[in-house]
CSV table of C-alpha atoms and ligand atoms in Angstrom, one decimal:
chain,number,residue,atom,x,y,z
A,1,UNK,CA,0.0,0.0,0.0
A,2,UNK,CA,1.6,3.2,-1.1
A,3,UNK,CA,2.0,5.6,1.7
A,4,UNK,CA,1.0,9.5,1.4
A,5,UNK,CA,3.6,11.4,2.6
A,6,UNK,CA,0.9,14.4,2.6
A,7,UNK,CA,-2.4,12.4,3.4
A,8,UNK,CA,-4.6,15.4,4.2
A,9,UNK,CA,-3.4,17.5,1.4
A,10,UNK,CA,-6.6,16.9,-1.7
A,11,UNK,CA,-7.9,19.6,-4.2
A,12,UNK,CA,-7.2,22.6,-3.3
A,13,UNK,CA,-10.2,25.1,-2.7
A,14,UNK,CA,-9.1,27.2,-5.6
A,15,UNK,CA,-9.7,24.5,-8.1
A,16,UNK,CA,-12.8,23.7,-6.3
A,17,UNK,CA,-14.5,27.2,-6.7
A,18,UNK,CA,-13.1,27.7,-10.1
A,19,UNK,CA,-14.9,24.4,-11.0
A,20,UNK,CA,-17.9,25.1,-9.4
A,21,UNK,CA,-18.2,28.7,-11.3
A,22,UNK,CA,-17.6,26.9,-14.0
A,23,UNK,CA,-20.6,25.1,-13.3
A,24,UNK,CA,-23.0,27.8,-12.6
A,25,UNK,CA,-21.9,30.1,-15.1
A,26,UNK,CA,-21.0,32.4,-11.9
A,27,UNK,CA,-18.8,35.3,-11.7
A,28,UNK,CA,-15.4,33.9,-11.0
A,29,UNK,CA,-13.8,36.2,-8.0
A,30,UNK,CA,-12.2,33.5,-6.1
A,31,UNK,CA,-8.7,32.4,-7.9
A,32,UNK,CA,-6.4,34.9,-7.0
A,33,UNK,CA,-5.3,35.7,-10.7
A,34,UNK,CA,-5.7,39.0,-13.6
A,35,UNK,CA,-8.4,37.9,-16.3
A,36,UNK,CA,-7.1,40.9,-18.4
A,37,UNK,CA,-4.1,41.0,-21.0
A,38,UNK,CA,-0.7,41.7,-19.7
A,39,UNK,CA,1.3,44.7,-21.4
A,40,UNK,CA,1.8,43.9,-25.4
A,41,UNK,CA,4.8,45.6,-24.6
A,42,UNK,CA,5.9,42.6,-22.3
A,43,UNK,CA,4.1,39.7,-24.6
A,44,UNK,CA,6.0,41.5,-28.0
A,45,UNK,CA,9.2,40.6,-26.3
A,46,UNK,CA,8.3,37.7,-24.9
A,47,UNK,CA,8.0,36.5,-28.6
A,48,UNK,CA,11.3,38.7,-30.5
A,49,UNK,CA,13.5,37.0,-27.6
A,50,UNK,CA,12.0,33.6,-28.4
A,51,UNK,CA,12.1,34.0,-32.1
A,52,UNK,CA,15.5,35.1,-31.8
A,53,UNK,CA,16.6,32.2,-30.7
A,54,UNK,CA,17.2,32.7,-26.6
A,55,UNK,CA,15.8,29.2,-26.3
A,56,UNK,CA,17.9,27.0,-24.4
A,57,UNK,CA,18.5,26.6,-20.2
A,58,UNK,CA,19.8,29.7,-18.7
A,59,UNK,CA,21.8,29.8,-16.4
A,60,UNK,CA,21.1,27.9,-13.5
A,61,UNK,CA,20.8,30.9,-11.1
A,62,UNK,CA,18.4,33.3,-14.0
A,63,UNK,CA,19.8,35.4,-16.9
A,64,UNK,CA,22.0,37.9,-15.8
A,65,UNK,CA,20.4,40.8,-17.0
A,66,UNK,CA,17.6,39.9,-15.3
A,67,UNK,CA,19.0,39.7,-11.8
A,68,UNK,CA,21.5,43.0,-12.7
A,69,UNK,CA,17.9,44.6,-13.0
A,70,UNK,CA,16.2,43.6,-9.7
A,71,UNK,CA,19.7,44.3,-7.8
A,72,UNK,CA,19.2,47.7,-9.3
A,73,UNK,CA,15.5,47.8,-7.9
A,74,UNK,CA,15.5,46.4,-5.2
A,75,UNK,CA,18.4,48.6,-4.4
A,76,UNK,CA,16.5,51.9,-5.4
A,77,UNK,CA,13.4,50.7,-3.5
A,78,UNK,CA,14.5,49.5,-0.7
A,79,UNK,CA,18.3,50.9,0.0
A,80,UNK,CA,19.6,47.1,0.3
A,81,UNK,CA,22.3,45.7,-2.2
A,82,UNK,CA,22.3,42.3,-3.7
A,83,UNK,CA,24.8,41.0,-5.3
A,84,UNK,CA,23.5,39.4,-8.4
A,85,UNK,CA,26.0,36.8,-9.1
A,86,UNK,CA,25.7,35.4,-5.5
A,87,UNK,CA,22.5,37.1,-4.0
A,88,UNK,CA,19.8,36.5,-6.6
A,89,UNK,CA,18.2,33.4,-7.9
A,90,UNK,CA,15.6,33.4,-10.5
A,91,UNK,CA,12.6,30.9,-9.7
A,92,UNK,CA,9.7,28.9,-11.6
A,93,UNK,CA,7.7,31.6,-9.6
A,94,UNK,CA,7.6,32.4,-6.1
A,95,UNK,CA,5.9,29.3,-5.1
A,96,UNK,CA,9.5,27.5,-5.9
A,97,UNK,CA,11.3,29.8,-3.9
A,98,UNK,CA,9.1,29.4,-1.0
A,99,UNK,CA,10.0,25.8,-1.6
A,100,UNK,CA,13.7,26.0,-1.8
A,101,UNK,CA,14.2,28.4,0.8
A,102,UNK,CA,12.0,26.1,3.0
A,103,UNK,CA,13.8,22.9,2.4
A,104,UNK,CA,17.4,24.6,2.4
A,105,UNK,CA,16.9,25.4,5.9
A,106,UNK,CA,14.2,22.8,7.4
A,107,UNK,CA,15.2,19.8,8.7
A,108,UNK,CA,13.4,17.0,11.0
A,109,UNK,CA,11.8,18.3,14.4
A,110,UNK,CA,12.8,22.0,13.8
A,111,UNK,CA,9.7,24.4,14.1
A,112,UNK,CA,8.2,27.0,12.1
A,113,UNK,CA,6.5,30.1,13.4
A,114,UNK,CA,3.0,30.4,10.2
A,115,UNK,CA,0.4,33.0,10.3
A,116,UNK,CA,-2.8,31.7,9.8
A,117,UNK,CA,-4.7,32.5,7.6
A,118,UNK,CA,-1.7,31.5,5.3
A,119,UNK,CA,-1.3,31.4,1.6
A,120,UNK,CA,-1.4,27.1,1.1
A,121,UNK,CA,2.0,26.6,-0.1
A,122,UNK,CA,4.1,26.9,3.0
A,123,UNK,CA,2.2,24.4,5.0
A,124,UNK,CA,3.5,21.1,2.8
A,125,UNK,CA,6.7,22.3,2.4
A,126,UNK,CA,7.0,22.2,5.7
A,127,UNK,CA,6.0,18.9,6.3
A,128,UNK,CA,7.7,17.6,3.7
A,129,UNK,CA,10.9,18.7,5.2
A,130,UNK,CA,9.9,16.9,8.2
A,131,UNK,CA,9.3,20.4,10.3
A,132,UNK,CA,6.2,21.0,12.8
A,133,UNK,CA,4.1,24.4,12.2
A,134,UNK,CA,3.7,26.4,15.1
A,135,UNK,CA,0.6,28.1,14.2
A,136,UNK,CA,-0.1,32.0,15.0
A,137,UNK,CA,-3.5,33.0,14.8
A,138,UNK,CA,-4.5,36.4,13.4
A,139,UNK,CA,-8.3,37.4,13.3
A,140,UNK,CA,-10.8,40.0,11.1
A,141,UNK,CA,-10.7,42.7,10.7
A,142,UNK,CA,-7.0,43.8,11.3
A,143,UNK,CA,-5.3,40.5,10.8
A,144,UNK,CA,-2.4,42.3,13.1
A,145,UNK,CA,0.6,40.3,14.6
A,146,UNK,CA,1.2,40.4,18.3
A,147,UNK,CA,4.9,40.1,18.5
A,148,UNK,CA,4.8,39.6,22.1
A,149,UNK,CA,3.1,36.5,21.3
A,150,UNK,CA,5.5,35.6,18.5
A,151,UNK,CA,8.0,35.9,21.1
A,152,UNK,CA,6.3,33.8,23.3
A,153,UNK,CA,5.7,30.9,21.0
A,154,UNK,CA,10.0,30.9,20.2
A,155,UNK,CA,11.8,27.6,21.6
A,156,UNK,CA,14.8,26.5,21.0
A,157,UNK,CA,13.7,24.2,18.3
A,158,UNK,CA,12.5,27.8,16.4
A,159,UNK,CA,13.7,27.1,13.1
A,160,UNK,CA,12.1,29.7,10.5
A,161,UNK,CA,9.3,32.1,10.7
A,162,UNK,CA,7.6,32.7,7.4
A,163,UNK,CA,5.8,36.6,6.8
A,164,UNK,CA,3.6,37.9,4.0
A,165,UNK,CA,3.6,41.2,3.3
A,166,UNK,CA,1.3,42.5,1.1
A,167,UNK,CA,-0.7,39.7,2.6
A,168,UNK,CA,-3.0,37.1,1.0
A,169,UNK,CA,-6.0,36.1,2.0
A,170,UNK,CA,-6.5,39.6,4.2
A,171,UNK,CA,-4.8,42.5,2.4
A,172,UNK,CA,-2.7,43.4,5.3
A,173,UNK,CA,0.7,45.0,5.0
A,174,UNK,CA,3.2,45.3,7.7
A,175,UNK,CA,4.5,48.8,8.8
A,176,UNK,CA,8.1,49.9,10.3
A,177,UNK,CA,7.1,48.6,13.7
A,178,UNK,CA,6.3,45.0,12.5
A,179,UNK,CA,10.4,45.1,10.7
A,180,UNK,CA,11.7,46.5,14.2
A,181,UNK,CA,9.6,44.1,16.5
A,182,UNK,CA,10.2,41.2,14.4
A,183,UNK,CA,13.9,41.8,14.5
A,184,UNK,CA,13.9,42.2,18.2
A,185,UNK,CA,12.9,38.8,18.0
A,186,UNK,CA,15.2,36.9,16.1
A,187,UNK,CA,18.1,39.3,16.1
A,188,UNK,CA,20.2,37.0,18.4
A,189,UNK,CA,18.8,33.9,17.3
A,190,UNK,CA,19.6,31.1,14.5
A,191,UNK,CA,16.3,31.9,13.1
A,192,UNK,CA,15.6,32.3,9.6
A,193,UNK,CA,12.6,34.1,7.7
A,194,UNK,CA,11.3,33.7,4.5
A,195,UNK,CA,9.4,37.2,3.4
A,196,UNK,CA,6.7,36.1,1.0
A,197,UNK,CA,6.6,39.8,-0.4
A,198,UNK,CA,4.9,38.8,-3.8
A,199,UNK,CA,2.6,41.3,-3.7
A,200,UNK,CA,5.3,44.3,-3.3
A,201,UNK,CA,4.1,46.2,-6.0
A,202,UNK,CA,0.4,45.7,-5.1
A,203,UNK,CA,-0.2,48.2,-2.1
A,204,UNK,CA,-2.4,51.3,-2.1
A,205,UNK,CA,-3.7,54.5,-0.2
A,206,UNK,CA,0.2,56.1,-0.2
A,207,UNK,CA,1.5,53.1,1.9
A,208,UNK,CA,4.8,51.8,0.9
A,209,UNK,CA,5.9,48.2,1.0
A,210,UNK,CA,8.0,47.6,4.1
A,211,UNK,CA,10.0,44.7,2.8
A,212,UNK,CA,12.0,42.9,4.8
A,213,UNK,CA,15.3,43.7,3.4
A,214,UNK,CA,15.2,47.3,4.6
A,215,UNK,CA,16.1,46.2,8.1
A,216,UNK,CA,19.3,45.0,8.2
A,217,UNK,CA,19.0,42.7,11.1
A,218,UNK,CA,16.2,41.1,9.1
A,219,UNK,CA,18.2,41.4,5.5
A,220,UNK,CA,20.8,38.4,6.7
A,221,UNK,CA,18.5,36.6,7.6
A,222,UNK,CA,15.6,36.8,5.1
A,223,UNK,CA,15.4,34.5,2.0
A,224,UNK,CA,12.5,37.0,0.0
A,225,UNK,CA,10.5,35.7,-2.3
A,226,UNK,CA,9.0,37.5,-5.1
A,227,UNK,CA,7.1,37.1,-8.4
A,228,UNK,CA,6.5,38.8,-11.9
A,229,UNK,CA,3.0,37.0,-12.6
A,230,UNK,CA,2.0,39.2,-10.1
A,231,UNK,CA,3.0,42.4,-10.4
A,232,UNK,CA,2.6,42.1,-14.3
A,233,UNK,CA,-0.2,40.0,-14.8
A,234,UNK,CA,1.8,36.5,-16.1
A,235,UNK,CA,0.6,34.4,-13.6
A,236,UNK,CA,1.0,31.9,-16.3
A,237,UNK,CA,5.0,32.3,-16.8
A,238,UNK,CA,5.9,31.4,-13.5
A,239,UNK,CA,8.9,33.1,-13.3
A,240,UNK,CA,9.3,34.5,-9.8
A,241,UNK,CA,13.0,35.0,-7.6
A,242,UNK,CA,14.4,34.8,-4.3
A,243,UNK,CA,17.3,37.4,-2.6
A,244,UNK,CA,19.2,36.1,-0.2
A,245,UNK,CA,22.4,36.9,1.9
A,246,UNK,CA,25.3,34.8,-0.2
A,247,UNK,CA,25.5,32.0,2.3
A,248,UNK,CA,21.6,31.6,2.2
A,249,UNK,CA,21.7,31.9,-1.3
A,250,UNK,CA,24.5,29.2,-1.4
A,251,UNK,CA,21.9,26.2,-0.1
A,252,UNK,CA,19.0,27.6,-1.8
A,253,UNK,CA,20.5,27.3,-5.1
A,254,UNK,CA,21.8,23.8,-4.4
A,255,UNK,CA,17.8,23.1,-4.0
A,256,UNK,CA,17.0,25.1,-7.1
A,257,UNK,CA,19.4,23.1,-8.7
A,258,UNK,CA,17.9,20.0,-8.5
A,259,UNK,CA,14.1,21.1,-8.6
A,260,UNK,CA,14.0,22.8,-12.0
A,261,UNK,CA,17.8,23.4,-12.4
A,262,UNK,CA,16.5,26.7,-14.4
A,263,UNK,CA,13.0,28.3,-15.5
A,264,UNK,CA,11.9,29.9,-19.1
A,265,UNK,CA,14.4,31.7,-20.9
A,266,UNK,CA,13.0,34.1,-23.0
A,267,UNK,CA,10.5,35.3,-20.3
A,268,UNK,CA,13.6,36.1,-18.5
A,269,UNK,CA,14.6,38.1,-21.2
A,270,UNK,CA,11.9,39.9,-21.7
A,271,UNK,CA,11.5,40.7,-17.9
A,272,UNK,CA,14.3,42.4,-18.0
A,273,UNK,CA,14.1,44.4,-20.9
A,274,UNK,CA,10.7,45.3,-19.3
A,275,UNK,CA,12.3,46.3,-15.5
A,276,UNK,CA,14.2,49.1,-17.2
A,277,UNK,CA,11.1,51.1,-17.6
A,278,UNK,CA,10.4,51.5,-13.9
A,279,UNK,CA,7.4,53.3,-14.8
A,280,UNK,CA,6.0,49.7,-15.5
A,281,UNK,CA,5.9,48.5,-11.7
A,282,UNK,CA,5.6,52.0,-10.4
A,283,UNK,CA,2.1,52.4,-11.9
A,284,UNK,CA,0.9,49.2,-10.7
A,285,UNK,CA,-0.2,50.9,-7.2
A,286,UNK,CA,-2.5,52.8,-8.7
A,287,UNK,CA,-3.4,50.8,-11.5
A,288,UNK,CA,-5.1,48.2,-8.8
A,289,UNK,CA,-6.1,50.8,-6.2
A,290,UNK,CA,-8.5,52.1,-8.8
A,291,UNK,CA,-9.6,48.4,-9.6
A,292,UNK,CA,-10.1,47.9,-6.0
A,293,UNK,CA,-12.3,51.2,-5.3
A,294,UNK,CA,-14.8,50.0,-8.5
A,295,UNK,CA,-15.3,47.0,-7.0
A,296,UNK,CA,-16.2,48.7,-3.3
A,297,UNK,CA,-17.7,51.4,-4.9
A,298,UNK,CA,-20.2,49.1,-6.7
A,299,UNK,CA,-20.9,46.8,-3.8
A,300,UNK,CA,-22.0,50.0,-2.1
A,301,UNK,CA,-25.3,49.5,-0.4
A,302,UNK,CA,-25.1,45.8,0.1
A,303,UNK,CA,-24.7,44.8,4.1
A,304,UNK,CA,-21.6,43.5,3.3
A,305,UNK,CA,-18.8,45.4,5.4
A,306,UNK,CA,-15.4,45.6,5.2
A,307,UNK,CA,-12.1,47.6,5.9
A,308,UNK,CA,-10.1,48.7,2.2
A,309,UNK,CA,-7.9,46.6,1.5
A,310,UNK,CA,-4.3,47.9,2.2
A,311,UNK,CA,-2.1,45.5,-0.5
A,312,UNK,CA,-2.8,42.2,-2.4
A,313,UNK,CA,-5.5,41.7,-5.0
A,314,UNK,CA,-7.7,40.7,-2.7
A,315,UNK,CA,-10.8,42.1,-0.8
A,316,UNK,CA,-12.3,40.6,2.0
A,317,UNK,CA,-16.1,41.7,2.5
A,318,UNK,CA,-17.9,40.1,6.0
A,319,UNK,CA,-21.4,38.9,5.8
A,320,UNK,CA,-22.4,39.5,9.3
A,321,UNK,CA,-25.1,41.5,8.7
A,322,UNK,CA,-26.2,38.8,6.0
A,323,UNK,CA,-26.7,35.5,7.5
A,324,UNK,CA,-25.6,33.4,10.1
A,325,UNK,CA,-24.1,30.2,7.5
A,326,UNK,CA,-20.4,29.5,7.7
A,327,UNK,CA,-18.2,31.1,5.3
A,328,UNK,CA,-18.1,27.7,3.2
A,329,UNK,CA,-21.7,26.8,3.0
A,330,UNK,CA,-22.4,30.8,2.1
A,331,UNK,CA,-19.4,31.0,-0.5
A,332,UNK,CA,-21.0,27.7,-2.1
A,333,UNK,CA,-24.1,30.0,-2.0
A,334,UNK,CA,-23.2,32.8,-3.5
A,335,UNK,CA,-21.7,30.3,-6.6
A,336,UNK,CA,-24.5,28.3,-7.3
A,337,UNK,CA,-27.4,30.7,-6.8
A,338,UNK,CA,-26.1,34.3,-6.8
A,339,UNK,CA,-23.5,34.1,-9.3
A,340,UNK,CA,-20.2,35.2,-7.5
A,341,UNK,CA,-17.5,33.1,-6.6
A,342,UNK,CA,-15.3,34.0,-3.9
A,343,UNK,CA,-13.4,32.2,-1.4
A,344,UNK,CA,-14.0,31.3,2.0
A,345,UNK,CA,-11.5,32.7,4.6
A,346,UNK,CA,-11.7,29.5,6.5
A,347,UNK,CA,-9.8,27.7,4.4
A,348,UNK,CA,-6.4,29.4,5.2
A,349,UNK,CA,-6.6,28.3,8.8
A,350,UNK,CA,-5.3,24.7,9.3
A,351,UNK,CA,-8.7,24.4,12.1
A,352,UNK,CA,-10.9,26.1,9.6
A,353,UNK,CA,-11.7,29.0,11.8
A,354,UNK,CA,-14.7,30.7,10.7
A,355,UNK,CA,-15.2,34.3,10.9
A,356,UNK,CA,-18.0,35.0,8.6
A,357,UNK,CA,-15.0,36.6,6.1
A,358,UNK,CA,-15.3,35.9,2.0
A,359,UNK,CA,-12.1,36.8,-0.2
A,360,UNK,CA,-12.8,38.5,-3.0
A,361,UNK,CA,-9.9,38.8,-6.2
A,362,UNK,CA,-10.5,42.1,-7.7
A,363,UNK,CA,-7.6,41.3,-10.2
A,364,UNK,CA,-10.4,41.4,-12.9
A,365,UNK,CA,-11.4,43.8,-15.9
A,366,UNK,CA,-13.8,46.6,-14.8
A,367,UNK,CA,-16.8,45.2,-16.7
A,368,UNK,CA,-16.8,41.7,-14.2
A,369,UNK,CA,-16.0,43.9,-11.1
A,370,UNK,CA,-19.0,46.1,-11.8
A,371,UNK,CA,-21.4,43.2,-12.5
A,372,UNK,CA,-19.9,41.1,-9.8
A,373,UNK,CA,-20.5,44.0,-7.3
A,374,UNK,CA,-23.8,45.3,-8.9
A,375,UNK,CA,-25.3,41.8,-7.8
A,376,UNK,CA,-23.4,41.8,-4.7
A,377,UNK,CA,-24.9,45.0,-3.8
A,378,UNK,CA,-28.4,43.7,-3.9
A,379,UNK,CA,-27.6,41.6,-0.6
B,1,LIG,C1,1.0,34.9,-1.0
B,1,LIG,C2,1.4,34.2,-2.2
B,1,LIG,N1,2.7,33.7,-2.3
B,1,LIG,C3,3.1,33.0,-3.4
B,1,LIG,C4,2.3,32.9,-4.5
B,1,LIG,C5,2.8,32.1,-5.7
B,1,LIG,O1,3.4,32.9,-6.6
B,1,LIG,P1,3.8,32.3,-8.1
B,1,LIG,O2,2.6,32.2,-8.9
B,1,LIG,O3,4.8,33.2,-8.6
B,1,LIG,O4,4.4,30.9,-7.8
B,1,LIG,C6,1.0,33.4,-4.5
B,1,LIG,C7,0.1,33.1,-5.6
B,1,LIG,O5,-1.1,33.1,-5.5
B,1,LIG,C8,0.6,34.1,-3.3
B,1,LIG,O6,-0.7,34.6,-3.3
């Protein structure tokens, strides 16, 4: 008999909702991902650099122009310097790098500090790897870490503690205090973070994305993860990246190496052609702040309530006011019979806590926000 080394893990919910929309012919809000075309700009080059021949592996770490540009970036942005032959590893997305950074550092018995609700990825990587989750609960409407329980929940088996920043499902975004209290914490320890900051670009209302390589405690420490499908709507490349310290970086390529070795060549091409232009990632702020405010401003009326969402693609609206149902049973609701599909919040909590919370993706065109919201607003 063939034994699952993940026997809880099935569909995810993602596929489940998407299927069931499907099915219903229902507004599809619930996969986190842009229904609209990408830049031409980005898909011309895609094709010139592929028809000009830059088909074969790259280099095992990513195309060198395209990590010269995100040292130049990320050093703008942020004020922190990688290097880009020994500090920057380009990714089949950010879901790989999670992966890799996970397994270089995880072994058997150490533990892992997780925020719940918590994007699904980090959860089997963790168990894979033979760690144990120490989970962190964080609740509507703020979502807001207490470090002092972070602190708390430290032992000396503390191995890693994975952040998210902007922050799937909730739209979150962690300020200068989170970076300084969090690097209280581990400053002294053999602690290790990931920073899931794939969202950097997504982030509205003036706020700036406090990435974790600003502090510099956090910097050496910090494998951060990041991804182009999302800030230039290519889910479907799945080319993302991971900055680390060199010595980091020196075990997380060894598990790069032997994952995927290397990812898509021309789309690495074409990224970086793209990344000179930083007007193409600096717009992207406003670009889905005004997507967001459609969406609100045509649910307007309904009894749904909610705070703005600060980063992500993602709105969460509470029913409350609605009905009593759990958040499954009334997503399942609102898919078969009112036509919008969403997904339940309950789902990114390993014990399925229910808060009455729906995630909504407004990474859509304005026409499906507007319709999606206008029947929305009738509840
Ligand atoms: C928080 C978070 N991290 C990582 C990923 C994965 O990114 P990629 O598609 O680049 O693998 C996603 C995608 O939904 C996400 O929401």
């Amino acid at each position: 008999m063939f034994k699952s080394k993940l026997p809880h893990i099935g569909t995810t919910i993602f596929t489940t909702m998407s299927a069931l929309a499907a099915e219903h012919g229902a507004l599809n809000l619930s996969q986190g991902f842009p229904n609209f075309a990408a830049d031409p700009e980005l898909l011309g080059l895609l094709g010139t650099f592929s028809a000009n021949g830059f088909n074969q592996y790259a280099p095992m770490a990513g195309v060198k122009e395209l990590r010269d540009q995100l040292s130049l970036k990320t050093k703008k942005l942020y004020g922190a310097y990688y290097d880009p032959e020994t500090e920057i590893t380009i990714t089949s997305g950010a879901t790989e790098a999670i992966f890799a950074a996970i397994a270089a550092t995880i072994s058997a018995g150490d533990e892992v500090i997780v925020f719940e609700p918590a994007y699904d990825s980090y959860l089997p990587a963790i168990e894979l790897c033979g760690g144990t989750p120490i989970y962190i609960t964080l609740h509507y409407p703020h979502f807001e870490i207490d470090w002092d329980l972070v602190k708390s929940k430290i032992s000396p088996k503390t191995k890693m503690i994975i952040v998210n920043t902007p922050h799937n499902p909730t739209g979150s975004v962690f300020s200068e205090d989170d970076l300084t209290a969090l690097a209280k914490i581990v400053a002294d320890r053999d602690i290790y973070l990931v920073g899931d900051e794939v969202y950097e670009h997504i982030i509205f209302d003036g706020l700036l994305h406090h990435s974790l390589c600003i502090n510099t405690v956090l910097k050496e420490k910090s494998f951060i993860c990041g991804s182009f499908g999302k800030t230039f709507h290519i889910t479907g490349w799945k080319i993302g990246y991971c900055l680390a310290p060199k010595q980091l970086s020196v075990e997380f390529r060894k598990i790069h190496q032997y994952l995927t070795f290397s990812t898509f060549t021309p789309a690495q091409y074409a990224l970086a052609k793209y990344l000179e232009n930083e007007n193409n990632y600096l717009s992207i702020p406003d670009f889905y702040q005004r997507k967001r405010d459609v969406f609100l401003d045509s649910i307007a009326g309904s009894g749904f309530e909610y705070i703005p969402s600060k980063g992500s693609f993602f709105q969460n609206l509470t029913y409350r006011n609605i009905t009593n149902a759990n958040d499954a049973e009334y997503a399942t609701h609102l898919t078969k019979t009112v036509g919008v599909a969403s997904i339940p919040i309950s789902v990114f909590y390993h014990q399925k806590l229910d808060q009455k919370v729906l995630r909504f993706c407004f990474a859509k065109d304005d026409e499906t926000l507007q319709k999606a919201g206008g029947i929305l607003s009738k509840l």
